[in-house]
PDB file of C-alpha atoms and ligand atoms in Angstrom:
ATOM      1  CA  UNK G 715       9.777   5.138   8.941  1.00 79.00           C
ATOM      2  CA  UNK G 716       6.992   5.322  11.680  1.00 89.00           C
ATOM      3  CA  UNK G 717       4.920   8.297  12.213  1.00 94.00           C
ATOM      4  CA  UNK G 718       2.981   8.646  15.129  1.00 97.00           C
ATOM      5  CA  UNK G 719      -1.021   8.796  15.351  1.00 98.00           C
ATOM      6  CA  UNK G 720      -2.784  10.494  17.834  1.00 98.00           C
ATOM      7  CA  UNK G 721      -5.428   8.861  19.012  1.00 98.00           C
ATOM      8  CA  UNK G 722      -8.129  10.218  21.314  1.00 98.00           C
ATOM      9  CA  UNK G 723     -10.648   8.021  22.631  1.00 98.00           C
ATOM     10  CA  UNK G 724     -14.799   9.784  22.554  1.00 98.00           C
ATOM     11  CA  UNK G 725     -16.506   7.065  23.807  1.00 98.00           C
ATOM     12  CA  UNK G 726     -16.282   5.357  27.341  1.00 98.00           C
ATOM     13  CA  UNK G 727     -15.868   1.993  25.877  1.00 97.00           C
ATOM     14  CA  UNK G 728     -13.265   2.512  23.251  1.00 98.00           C
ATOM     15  CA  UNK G 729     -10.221   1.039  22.670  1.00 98.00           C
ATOM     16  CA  UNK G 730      -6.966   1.874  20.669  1.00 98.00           C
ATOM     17  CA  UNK G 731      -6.884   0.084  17.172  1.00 98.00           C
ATOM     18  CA  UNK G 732      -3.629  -1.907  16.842  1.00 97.00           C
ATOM     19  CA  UNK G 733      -1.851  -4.140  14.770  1.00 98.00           C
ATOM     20  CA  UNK G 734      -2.960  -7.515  15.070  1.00 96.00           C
ATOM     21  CA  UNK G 735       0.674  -8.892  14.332  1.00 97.00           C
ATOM     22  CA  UNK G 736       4.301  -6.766  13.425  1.00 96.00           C
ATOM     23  CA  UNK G 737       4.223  -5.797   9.747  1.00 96.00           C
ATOM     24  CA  UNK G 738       0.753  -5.861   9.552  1.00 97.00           C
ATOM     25  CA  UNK G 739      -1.067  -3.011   6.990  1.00 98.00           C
ATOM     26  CA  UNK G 740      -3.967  -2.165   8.959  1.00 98.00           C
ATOM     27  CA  UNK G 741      -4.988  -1.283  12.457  1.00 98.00           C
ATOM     28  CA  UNK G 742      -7.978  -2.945  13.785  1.00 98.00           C
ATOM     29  CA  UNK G 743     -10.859  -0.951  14.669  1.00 98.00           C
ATOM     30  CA  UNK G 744     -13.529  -2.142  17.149  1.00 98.00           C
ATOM     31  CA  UNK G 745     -16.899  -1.407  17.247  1.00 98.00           C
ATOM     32  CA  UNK G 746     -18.229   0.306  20.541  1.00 98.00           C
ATOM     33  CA  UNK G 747     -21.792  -0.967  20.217  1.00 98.00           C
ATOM     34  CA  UNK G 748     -24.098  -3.346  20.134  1.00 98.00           C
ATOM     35  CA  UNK G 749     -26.262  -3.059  16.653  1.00 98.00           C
ATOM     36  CA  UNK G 750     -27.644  -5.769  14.391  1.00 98.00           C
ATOM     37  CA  UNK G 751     -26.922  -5.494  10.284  1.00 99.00           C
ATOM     38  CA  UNK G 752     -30.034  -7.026   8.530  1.00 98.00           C
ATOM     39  CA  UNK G 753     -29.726  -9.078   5.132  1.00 98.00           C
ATOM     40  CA  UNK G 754     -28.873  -6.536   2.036  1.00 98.00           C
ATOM     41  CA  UNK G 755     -28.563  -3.403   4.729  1.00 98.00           C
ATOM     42  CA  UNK G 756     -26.170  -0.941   6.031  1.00 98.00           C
ATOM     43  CA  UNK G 757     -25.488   0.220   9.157  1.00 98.00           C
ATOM     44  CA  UNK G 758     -22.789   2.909  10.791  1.00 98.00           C
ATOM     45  CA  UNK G 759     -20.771   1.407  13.783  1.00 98.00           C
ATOM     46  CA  UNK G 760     -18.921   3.665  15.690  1.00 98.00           C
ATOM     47  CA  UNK G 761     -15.798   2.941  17.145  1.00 98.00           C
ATOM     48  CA  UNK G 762     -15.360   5.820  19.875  1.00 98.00           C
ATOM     49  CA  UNK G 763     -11.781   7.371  17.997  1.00 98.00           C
ATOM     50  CA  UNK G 764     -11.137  10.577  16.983  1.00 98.00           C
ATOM     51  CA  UNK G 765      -7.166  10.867  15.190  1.00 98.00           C
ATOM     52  CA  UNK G 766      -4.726  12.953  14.113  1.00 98.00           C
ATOM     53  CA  UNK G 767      -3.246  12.141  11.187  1.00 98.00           C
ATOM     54  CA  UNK G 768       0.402  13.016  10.412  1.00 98.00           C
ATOM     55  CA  UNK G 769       0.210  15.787   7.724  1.00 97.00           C
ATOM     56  CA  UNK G 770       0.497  14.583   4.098  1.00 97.00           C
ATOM     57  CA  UNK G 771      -1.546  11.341   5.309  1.00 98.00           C
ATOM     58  CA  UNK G 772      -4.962  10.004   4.889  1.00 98.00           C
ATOM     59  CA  UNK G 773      -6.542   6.867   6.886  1.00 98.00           C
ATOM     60  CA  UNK G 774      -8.233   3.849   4.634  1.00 98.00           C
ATOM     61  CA  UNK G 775     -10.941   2.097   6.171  1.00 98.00           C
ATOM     62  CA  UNK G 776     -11.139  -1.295   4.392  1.00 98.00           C
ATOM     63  CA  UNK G 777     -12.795  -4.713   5.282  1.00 98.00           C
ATOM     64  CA  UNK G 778     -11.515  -7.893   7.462  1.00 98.00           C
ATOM     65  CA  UNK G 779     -11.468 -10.536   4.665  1.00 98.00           C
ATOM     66  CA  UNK G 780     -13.038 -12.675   7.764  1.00 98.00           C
ATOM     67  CA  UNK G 781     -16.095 -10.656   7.630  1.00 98.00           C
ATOM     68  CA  UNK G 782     -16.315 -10.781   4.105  1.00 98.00           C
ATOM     69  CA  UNK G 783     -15.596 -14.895   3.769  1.00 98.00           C
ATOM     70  CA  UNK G 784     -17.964 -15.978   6.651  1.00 98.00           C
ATOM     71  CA  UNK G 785     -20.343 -13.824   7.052  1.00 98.00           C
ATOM     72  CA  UNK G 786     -20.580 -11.647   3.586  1.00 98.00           C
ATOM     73  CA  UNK G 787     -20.255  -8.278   5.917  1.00 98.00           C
ATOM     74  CA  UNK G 788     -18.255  -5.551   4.384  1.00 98.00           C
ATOM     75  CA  UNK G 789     -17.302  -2.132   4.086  1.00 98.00           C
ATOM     76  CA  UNK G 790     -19.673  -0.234   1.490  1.00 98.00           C
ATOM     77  CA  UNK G 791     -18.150   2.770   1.000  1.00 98.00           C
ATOM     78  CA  UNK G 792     -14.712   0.905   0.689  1.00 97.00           C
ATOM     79  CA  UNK G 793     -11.839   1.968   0.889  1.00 98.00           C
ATOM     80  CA  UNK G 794     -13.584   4.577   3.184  1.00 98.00           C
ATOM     81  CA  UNK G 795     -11.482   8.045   3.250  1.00 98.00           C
ATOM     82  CA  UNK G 796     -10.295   9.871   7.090  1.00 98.00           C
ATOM     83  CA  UNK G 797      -9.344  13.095   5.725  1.00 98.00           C
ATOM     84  CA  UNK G 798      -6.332  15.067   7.377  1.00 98.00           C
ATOM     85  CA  UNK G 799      -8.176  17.503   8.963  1.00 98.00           C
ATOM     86  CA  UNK G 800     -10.920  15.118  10.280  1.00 98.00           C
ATOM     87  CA  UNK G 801     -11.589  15.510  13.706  1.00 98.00           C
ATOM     88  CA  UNK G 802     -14.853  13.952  14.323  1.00 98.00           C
ATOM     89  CA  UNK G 803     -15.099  10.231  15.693  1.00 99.00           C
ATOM     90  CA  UNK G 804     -14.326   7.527  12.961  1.00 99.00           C
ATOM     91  CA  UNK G 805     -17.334   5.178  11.984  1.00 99.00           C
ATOM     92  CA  UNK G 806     -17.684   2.669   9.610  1.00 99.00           C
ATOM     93  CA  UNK G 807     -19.990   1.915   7.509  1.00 99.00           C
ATOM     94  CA  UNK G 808     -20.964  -1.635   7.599  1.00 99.00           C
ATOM     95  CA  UNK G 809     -22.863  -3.918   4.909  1.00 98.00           C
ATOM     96  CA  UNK G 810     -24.686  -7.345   4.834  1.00 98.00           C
ATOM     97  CA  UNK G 811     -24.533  -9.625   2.022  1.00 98.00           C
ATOM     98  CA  UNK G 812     -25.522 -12.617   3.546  1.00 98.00           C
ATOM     99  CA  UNK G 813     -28.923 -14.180   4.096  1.00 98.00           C
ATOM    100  CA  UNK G 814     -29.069 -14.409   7.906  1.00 98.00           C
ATOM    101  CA  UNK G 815     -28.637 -11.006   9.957  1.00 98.00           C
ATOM    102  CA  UNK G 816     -25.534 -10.019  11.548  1.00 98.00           C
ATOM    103  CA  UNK G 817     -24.467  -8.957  15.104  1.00 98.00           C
ATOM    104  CA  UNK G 818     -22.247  -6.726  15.843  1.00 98.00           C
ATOM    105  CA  UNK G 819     -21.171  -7.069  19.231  1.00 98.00           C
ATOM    106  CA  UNK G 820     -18.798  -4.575  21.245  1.00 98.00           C
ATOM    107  CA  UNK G 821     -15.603  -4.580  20.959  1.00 98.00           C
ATOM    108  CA  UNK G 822     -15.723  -6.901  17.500  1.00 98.00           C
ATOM    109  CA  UNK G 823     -12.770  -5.860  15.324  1.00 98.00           C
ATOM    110  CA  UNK G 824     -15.237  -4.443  12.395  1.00 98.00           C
ATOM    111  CA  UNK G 825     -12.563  -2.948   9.980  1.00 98.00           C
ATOM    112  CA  UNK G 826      -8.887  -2.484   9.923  1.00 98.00           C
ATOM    113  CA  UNK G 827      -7.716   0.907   8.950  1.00 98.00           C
ATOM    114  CA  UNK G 828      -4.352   1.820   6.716  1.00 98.00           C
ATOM    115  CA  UNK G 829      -2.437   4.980   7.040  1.00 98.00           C
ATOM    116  CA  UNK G 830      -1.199   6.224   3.599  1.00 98.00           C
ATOM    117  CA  UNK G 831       0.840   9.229   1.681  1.00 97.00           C
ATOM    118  CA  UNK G 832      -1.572  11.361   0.025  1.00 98.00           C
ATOM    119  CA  UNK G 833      -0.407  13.320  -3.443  1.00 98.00           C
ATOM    120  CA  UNK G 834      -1.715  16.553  -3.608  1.00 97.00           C
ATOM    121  CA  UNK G 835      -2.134  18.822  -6.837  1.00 98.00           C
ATOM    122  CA  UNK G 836      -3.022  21.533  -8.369  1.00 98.00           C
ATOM    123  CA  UNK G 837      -5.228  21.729 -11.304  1.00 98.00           C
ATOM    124  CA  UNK G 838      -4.264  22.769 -14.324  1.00 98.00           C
ATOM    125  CA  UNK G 839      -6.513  23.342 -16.740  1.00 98.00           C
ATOM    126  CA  UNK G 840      -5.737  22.426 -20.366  1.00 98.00           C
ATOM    127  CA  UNK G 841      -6.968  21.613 -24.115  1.00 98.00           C
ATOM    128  CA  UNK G 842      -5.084  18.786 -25.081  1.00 98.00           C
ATOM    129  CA  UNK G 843      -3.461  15.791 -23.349  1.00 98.00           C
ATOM    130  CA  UNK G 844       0.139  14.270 -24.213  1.00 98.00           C
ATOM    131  CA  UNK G 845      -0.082  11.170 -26.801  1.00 98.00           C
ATOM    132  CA  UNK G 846       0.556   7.401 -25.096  1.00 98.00           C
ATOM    133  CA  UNK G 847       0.496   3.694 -26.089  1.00 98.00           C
ATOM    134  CA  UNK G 848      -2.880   3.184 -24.190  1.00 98.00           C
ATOM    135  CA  UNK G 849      -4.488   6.580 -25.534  1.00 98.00           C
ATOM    136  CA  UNK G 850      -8.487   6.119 -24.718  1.00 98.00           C
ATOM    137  CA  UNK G 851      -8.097   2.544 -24.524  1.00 98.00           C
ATOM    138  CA  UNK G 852     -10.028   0.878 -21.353  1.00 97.00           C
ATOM    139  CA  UNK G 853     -12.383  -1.304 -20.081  1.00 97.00           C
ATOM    140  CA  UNK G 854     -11.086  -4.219 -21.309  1.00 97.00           C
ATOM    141  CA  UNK G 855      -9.516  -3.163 -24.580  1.00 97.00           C
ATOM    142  CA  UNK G 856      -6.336  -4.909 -24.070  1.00 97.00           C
ATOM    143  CA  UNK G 857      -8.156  -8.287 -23.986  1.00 97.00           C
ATOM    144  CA  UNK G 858      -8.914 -11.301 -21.831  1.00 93.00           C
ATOM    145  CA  UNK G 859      -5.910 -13.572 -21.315  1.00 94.00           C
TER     146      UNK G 859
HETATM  147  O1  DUT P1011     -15.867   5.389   6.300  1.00 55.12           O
HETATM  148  C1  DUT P1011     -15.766   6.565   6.650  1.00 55.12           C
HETATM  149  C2  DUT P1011     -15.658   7.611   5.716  1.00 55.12           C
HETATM  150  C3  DUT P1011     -15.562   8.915   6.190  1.00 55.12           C
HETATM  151  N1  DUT P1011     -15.572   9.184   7.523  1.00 55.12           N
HETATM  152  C4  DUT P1011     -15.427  10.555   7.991  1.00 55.12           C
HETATM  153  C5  DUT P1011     -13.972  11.003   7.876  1.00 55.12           C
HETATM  154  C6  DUT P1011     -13.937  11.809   6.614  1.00 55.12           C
HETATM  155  O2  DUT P1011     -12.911  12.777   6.661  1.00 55.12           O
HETATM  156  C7  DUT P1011     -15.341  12.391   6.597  1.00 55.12           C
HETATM  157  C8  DUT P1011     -15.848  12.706   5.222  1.00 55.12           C
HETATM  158  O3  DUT P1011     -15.792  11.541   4.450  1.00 55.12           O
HETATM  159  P1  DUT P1011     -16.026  11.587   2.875  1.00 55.12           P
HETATM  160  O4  DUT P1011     -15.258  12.687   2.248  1.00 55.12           O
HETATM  161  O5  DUT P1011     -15.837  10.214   2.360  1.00 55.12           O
HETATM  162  O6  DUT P1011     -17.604  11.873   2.814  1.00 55.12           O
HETATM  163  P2  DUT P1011     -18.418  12.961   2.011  1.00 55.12           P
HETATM  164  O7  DUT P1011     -19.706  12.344   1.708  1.00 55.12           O
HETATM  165  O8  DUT P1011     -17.605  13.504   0.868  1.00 55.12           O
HETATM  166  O9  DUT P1011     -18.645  14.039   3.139  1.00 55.12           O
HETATM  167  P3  DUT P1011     -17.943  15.476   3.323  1.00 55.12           P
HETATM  168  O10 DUT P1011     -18.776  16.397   2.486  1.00 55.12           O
HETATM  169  O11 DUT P1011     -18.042  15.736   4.784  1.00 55.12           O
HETATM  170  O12 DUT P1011     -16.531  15.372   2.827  1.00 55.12           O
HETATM  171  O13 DUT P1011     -16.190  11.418   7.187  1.00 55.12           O
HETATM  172  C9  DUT P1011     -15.648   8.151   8.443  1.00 55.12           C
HETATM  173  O14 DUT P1011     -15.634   8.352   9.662  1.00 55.12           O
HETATM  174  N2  DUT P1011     -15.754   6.886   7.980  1.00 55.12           N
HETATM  175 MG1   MG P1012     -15.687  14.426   1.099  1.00 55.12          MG
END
């Protein structure tokens, strides 16, 4: 199934994200300016889009593995969340790892961005939870190997 995503472009320079080949995940987002990430800091990079999201949906902004393998430069907050109702111009939110500082230039793919089902719920408040195999078991309990 294929849903459709509007896409409205705020910024002069922007361009539609797109899948870099058929059956990719994410859409590539570019960067519409010029900024400079400096070793072990965070910038936001805007990428001049404001969507709207088919309802039920939410948009994941996650990393290039590119980024992350040559250069060290990430997403921070990632997977970053575009809520449903979000209207306002999608940035993201870029980290350095590396030693040397990095350059953003415009029109760089910075992120790729996945459109997903969201479950909703409602909360229902109660005193005791149903027994399982796992109970409070975490962190490691079920071992290494
Ligand atoms: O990487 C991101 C993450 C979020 N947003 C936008 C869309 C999202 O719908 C909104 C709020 O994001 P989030 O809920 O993660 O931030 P918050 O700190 O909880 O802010 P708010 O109180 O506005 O929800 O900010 C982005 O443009 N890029
Ligand atoms: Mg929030």
């Amino acid at each position: 199934m294929t849903y459709n995503l509007k896409v409205k472009l705020v910024h002069k320079d922007a361009k539609l994200p797109f899948y870099a080949n058929p059956g990719d995940a994410g859409l590539d987002l570019y960067s519409v300016e010029d900024k400079v990430i400096q070793p072990g800091e965070a910038e936001l990079v805007a990428t001049g889009l404001a969507i709207e999201l088919p309802e039920g949906t939410e948009a994941q902004v996650r990393p290039r593995s590119g980024l992350a393998l040559k250069h060290a430069v990430t997403v921070l907050n990632s997977p970053g969340t575009i809520d449903e109702g979000y209207r306002g111009e999608i940035k993201v939110i870029l980290i350095n790892h590396g030693k040397e500082p990095f350059k953003v230039e415009k029109h760089m793919r910075i992120a790729q961005m996945v459109i997903a089902p969201v479950t909703r719920v409602a909360i229902i408040q109660v005193e005791g939870l149903s027994d399982t195999t796992r109970g409070e078991g975490g962190f490691g309990s079920s071992g290494v190997k």
